[in-house]
Short mmCIF file of C-alpha atoms and ligand atoms in Angstrom, two decimals:
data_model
loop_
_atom_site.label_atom_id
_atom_site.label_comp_id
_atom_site.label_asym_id
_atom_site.label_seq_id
_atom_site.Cartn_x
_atom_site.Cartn_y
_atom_site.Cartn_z
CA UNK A 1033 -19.49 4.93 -5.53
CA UNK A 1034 -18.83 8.46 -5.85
CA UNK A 1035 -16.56 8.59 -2.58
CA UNK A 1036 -12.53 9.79 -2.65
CA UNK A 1037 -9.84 7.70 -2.15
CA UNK A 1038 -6.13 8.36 -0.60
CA UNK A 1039 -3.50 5.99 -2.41
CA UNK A 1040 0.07 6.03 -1.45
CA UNK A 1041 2.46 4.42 -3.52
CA UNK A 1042 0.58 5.08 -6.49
CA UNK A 1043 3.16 5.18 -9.16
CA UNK A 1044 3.38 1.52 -9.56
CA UNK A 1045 1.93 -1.82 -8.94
CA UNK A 1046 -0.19 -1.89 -6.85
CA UNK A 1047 -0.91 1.40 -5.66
CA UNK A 1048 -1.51 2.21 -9.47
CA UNK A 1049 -4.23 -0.46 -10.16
CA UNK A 1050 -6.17 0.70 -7.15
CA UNK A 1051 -6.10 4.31 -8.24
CA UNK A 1052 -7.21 2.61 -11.41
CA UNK A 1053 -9.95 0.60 -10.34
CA UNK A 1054 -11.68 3.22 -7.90
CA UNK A 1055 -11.71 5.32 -10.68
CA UNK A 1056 -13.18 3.20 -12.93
CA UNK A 1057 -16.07 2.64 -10.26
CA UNK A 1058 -16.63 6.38 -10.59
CA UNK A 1059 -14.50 7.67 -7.43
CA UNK A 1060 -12.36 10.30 -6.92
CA UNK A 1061 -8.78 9.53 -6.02
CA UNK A 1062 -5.82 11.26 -4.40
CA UNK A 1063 -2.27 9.66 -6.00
CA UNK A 1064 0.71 10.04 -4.05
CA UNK A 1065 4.29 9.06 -4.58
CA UNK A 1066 8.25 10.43 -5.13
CA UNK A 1067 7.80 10.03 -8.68
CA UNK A 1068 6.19 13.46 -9.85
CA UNK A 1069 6.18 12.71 -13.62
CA UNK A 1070 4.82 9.19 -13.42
CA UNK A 1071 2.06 10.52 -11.11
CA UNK A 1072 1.16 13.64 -13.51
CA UNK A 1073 0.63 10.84 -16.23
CA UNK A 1074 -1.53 8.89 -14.06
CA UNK A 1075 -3.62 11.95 -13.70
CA UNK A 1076 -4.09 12.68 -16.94
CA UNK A 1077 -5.05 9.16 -17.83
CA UNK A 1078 -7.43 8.73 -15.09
CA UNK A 1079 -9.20 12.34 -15.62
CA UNK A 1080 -9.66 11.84 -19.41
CA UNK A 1081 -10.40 8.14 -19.06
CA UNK A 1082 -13.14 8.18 -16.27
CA UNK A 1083 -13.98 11.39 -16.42
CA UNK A 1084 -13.38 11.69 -12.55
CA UNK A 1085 -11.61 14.23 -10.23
CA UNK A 1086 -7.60 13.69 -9.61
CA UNK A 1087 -5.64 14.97 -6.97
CA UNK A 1088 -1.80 14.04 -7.51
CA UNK A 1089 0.66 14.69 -4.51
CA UNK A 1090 4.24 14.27 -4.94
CA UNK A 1091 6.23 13.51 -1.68
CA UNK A 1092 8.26 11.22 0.51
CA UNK A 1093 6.24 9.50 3.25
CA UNK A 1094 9.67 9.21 5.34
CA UNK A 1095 9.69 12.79 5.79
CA UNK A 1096 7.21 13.40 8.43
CA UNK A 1097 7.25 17.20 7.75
CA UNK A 1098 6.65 16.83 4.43
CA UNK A 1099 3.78 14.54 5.00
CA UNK A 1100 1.94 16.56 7.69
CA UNK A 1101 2.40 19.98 5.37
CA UNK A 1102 1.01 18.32 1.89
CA UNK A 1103 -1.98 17.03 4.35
CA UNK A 1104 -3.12 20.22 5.98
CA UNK A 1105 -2.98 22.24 3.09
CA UNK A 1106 -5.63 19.59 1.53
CA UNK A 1107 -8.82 22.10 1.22
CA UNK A 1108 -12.52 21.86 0.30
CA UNK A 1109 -13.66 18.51 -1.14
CA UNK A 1110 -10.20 17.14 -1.10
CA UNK A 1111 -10.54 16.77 2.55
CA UNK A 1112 -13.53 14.73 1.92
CA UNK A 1113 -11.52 11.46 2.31
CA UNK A 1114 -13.52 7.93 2.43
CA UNK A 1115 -10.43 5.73 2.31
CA UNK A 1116 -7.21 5.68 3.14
CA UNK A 1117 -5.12 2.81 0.91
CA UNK A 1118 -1.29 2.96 2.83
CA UNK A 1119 0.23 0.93 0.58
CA UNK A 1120 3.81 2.61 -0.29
CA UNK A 1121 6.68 0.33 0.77
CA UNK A 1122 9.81 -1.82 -0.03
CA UNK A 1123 11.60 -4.51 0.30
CA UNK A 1124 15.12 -3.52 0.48
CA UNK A 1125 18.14 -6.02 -0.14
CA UNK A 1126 17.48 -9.77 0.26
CA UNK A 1127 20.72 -10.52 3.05
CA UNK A 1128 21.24 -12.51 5.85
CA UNK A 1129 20.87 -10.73 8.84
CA UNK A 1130 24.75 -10.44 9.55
CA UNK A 1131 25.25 -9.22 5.92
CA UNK A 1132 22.45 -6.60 5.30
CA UNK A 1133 22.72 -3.16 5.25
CA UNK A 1134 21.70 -0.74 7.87
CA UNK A 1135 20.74 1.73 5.06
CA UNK A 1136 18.49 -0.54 3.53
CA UNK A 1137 16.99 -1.06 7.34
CA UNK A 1138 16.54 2.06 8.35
CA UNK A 1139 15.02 3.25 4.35
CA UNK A 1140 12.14 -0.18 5.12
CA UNK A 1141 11.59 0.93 8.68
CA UNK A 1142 11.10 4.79 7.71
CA UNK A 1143 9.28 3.97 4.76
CA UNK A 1144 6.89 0.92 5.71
CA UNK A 1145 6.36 1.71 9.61
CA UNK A 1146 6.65 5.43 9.71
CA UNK A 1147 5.24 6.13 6.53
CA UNK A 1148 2.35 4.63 7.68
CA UNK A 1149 1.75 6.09 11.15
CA UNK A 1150 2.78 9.55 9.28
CA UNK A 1151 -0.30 9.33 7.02
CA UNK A 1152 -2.79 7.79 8.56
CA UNK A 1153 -2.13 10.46 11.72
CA UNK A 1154 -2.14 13.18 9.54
CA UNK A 1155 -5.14 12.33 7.37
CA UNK A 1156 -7.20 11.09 10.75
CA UNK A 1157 -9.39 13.92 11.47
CA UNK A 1158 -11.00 14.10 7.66
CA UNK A 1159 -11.26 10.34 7.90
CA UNK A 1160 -13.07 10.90 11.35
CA UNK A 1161 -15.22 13.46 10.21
CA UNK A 1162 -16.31 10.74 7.62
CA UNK A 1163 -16.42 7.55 9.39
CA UNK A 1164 -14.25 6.55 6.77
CA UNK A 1165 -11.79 3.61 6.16
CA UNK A 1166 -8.56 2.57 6.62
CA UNK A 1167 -6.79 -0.21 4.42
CA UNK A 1168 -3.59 -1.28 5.35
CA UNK A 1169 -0.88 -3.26 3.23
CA UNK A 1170 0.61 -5.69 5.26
CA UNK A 1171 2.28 -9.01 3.63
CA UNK A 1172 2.71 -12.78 3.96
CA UNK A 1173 5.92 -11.67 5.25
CA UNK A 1174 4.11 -10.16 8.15
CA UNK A 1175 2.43 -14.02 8.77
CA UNK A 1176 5.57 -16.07 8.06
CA UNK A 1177 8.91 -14.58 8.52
CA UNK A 1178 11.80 -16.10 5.82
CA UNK A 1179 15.54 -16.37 5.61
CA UNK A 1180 16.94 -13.12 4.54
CA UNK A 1181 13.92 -11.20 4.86
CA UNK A 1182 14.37 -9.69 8.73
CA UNK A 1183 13.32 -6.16 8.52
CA UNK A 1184 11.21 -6.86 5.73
CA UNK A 1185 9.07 -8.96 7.46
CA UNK A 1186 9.57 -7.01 10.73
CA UNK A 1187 8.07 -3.78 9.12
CA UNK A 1188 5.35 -6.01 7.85
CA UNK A 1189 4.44 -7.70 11.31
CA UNK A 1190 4.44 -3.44 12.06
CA UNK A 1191 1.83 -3.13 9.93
CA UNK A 1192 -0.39 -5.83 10.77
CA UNK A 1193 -0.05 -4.99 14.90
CA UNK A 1194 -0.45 -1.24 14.06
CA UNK A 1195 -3.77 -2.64 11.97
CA UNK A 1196 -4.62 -4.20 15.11
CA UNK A 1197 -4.27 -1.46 17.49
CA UNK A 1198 -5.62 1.27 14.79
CA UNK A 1199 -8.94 -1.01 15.21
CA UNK A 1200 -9.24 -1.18 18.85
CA UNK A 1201 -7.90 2.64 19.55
CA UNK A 1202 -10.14 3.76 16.71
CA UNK A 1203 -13.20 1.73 17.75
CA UNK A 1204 -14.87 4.69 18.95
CA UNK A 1205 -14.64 6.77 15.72
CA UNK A 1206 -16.63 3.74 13.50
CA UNK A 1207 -13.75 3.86 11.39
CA UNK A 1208 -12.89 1.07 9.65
CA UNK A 1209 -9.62 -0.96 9.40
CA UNK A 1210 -8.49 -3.37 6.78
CA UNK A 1211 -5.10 -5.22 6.75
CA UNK A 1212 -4.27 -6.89 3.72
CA UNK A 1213 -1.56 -9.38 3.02
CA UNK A 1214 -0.41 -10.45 -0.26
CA UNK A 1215 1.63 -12.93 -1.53
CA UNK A 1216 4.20 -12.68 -4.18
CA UNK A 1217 2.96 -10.46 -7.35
CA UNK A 1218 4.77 -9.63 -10.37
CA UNK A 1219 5.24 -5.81 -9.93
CA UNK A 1220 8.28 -3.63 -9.52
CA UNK A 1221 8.67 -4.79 -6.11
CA UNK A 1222 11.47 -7.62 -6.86
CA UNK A 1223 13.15 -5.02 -8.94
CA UNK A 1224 13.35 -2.80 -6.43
CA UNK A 1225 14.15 -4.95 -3.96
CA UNK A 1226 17.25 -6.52 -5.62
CA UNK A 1227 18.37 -2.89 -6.80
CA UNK A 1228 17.62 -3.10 -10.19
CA UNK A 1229 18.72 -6.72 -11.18
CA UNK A 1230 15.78 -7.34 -13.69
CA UNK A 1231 17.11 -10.87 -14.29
CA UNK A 1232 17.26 -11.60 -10.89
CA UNK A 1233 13.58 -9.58 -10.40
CA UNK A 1234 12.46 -12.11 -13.08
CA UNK A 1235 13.19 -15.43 -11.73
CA UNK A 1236 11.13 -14.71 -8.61
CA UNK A 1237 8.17 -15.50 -10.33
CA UNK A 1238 9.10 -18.12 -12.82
CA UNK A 1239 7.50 -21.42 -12.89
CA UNK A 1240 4.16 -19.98 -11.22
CA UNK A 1241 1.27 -17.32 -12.11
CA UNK A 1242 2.17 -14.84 -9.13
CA UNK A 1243 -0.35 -12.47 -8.44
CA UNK A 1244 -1.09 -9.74 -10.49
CA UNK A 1245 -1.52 -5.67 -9.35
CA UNK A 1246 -4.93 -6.15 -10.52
CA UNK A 1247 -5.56 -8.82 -8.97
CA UNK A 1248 -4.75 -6.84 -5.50
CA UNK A 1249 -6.80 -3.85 -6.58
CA UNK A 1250 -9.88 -6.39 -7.33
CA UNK A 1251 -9.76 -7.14 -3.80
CA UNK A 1252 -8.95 -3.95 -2.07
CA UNK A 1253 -12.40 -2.83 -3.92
CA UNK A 1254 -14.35 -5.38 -2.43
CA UNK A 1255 -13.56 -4.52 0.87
CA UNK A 1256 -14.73 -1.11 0.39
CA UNK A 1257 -18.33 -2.47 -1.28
CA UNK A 1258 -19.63 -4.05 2.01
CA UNK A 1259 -22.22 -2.75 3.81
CA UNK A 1260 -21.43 -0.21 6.92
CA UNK A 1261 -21.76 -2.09 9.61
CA UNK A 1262 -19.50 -4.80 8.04
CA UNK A 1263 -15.86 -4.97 8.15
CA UNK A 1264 -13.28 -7.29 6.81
CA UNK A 1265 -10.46 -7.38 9.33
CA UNK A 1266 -7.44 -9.02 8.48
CA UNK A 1267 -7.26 -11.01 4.86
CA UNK A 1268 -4.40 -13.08 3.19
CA UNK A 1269 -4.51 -13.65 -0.66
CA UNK A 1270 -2.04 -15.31 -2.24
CA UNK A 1271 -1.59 -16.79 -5.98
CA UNK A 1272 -3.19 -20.65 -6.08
CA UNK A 1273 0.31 -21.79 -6.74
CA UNK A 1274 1.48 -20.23 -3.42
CA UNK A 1275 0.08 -21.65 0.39
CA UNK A 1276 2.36 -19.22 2.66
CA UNK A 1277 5.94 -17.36 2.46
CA UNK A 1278 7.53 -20.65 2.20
CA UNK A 1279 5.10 -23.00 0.01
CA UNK A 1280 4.92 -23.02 -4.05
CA UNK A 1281 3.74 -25.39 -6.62
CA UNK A 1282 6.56 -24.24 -9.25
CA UNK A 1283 6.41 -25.92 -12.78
CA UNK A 1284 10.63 -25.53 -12.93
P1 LIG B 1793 6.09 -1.29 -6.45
O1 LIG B 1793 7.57 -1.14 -6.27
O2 LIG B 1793 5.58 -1.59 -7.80
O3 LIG B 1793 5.35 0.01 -5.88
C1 LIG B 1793 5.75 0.61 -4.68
C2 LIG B 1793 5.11 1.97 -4.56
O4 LIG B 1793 5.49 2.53 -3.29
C3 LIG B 1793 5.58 2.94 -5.64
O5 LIG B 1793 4.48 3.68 -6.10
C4 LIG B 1793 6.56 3.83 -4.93
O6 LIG B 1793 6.50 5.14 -5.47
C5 LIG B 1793 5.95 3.86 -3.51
N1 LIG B 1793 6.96 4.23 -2.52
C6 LIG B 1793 8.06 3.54 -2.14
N2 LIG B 1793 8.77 4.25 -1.25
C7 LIG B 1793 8.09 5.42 -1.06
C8 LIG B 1793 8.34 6.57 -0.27
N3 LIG B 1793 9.41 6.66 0.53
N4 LIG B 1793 7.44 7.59 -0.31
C9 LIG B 1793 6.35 7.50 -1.10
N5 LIG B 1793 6.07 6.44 -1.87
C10 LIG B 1793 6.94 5.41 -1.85
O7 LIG B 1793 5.67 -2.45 -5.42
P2 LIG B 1793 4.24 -3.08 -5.06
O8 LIG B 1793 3.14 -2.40 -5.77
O9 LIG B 1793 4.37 -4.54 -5.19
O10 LIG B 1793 4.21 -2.76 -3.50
C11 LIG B 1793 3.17 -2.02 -2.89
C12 LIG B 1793 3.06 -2.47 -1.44
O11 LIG B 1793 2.70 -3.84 -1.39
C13 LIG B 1793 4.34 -2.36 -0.63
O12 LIG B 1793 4.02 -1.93 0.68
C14 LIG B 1793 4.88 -3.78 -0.60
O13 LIG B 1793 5.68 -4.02 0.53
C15 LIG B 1793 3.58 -4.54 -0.54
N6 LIG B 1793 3.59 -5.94 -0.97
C16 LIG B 1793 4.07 -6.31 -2.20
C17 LIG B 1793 4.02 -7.64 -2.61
C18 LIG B 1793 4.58 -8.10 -3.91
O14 LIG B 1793 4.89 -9.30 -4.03
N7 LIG B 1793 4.69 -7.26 -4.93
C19 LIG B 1793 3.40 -8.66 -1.76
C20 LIG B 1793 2.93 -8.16 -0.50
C21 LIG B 1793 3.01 -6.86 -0.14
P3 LIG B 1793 7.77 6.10 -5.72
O15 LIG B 1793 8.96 5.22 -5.96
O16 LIG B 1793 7.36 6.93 -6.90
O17 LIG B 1793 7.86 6.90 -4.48
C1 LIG B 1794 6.22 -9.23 -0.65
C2 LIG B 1794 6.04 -10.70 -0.76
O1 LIG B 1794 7.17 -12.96 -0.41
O2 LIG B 1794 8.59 -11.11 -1.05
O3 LIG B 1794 5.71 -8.73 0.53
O4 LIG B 1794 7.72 -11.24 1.17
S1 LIG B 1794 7.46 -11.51 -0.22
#
């Protein structure tokens, strides 16, 4: 495709596999992410493997300064940006509202609502110049809301209204916008979420085939492949063993 592609969150998961599978199309991608030394490996093994341009950017997408000062100093080609792929975020804790912590509220709030609005207002006028795209990742959490999962799925319902209103307010710009919700995939999201409990992290996804990262990236791709005067909107994808935040065809 030849275009460049803006990935936040693209030290793991999912964020990783779609820097990996633009790149294998033949684009050019921009990795972003707190971790500097995972991202300067991702570079390296994109550049050599692909034999494509890779921009890596190592910052905090709470910090709104931070954000707006790696942004504008973005120069030449680099500002050439087709898509925009806002996908860094957590889940942080798994409590009942009464019991949760207002650190882990305020760390999902800054990271998955103003995170997004951060980049996506910093990065708007090379993505208007373009006519270019924006994909949003939103969640079944955003469509369902669960026990224990309150500003977790608040911050996703953010994201899918803010998808919404990024459509209609950017209407006039022919930019695109693409929410998409996933179900439960085996990344390092669990592990995260239950702060390091890799036991715990594991049992998530037994007794189903959960997503996979790739799976995710597979379909982020396709979204970008259709023709220009065709968007996709809003799409859920969850595993076959899954039919919402609540439903799961578990062998155990
Ligand atoms: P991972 O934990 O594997 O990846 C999360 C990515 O987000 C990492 O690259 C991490 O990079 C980045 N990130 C987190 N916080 C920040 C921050 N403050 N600044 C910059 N980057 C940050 O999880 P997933 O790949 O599963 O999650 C990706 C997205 O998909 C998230 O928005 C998540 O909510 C969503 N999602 C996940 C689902 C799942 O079941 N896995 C299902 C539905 C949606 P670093 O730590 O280096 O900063
Ligand atoms: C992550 C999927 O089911 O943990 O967004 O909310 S879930």
């Amino acid at each position: 495709m030849n275009k460049t592609i803006f990935i936040t969150g693209a030290t793991s998961g999912f964020g990783k596999a779609i820097a990996e599978k633009f790149s294998s199309e033949g684009n050019h991608v921009i990795i972003t992410g707190r971790r500097e030394d995972r991202l300067k490996e991702l570079e390296s093994y994109l550049t050599n493997k692909f034999n494509i341009r890779v921009l890596s950017l190592a910052f905090d997408v709470q910090n709104r300064k931070k954000t707006f000062d790696v942004i504008q100093k973005l120069e030449g080609q680099w500002q050439q940006i087709d898509v925009l792929v806002n996908n860094a975020g957590l889940a942080a804790g798994r409590d009942l509202f009464d019991e949760a912590s207002l650190d882990d509220w305020e760390t999902m709030i800054d990271t998955n609502i103003k995170g997004v609005l951060y980049v996506t207002k910093a990065l708007l006028p090379f993505l208007i110049r373009k006519k270019g795209h924006v994909i949003n990742i939103g969640s079944t959490a955003a469509k369902e809301v669960y026990e224990k999962g309150n500003v977790y799925c608040a911050s996703k319902s953010a994201v899918d209204s803010l998808s919404q209103s990024m459509r209609i307010d950017l209407l006039r710009h022919g930019l695109k916008v693409t929410a998409i919700h996933p179900g439960a995939a085996e990344t390092e999201f669990s592990l995260v979420r239950l702060k390091g409990d890799a036991a715990a992290a594991k049992k998530v996804y037994e007794g189903f085939q959960p997503l996979s990262a790739q799976d995710v990236a597979d379909v982020v791709y396709y979204c970008t492949t259709l023709p220009a005067h065709v968007c996709i909107n809003d799409l859920v994808l969850t595993s076959t063993s899954q039919a919402n935040s609540f439903y799961f065809q578990r062998t155990s």
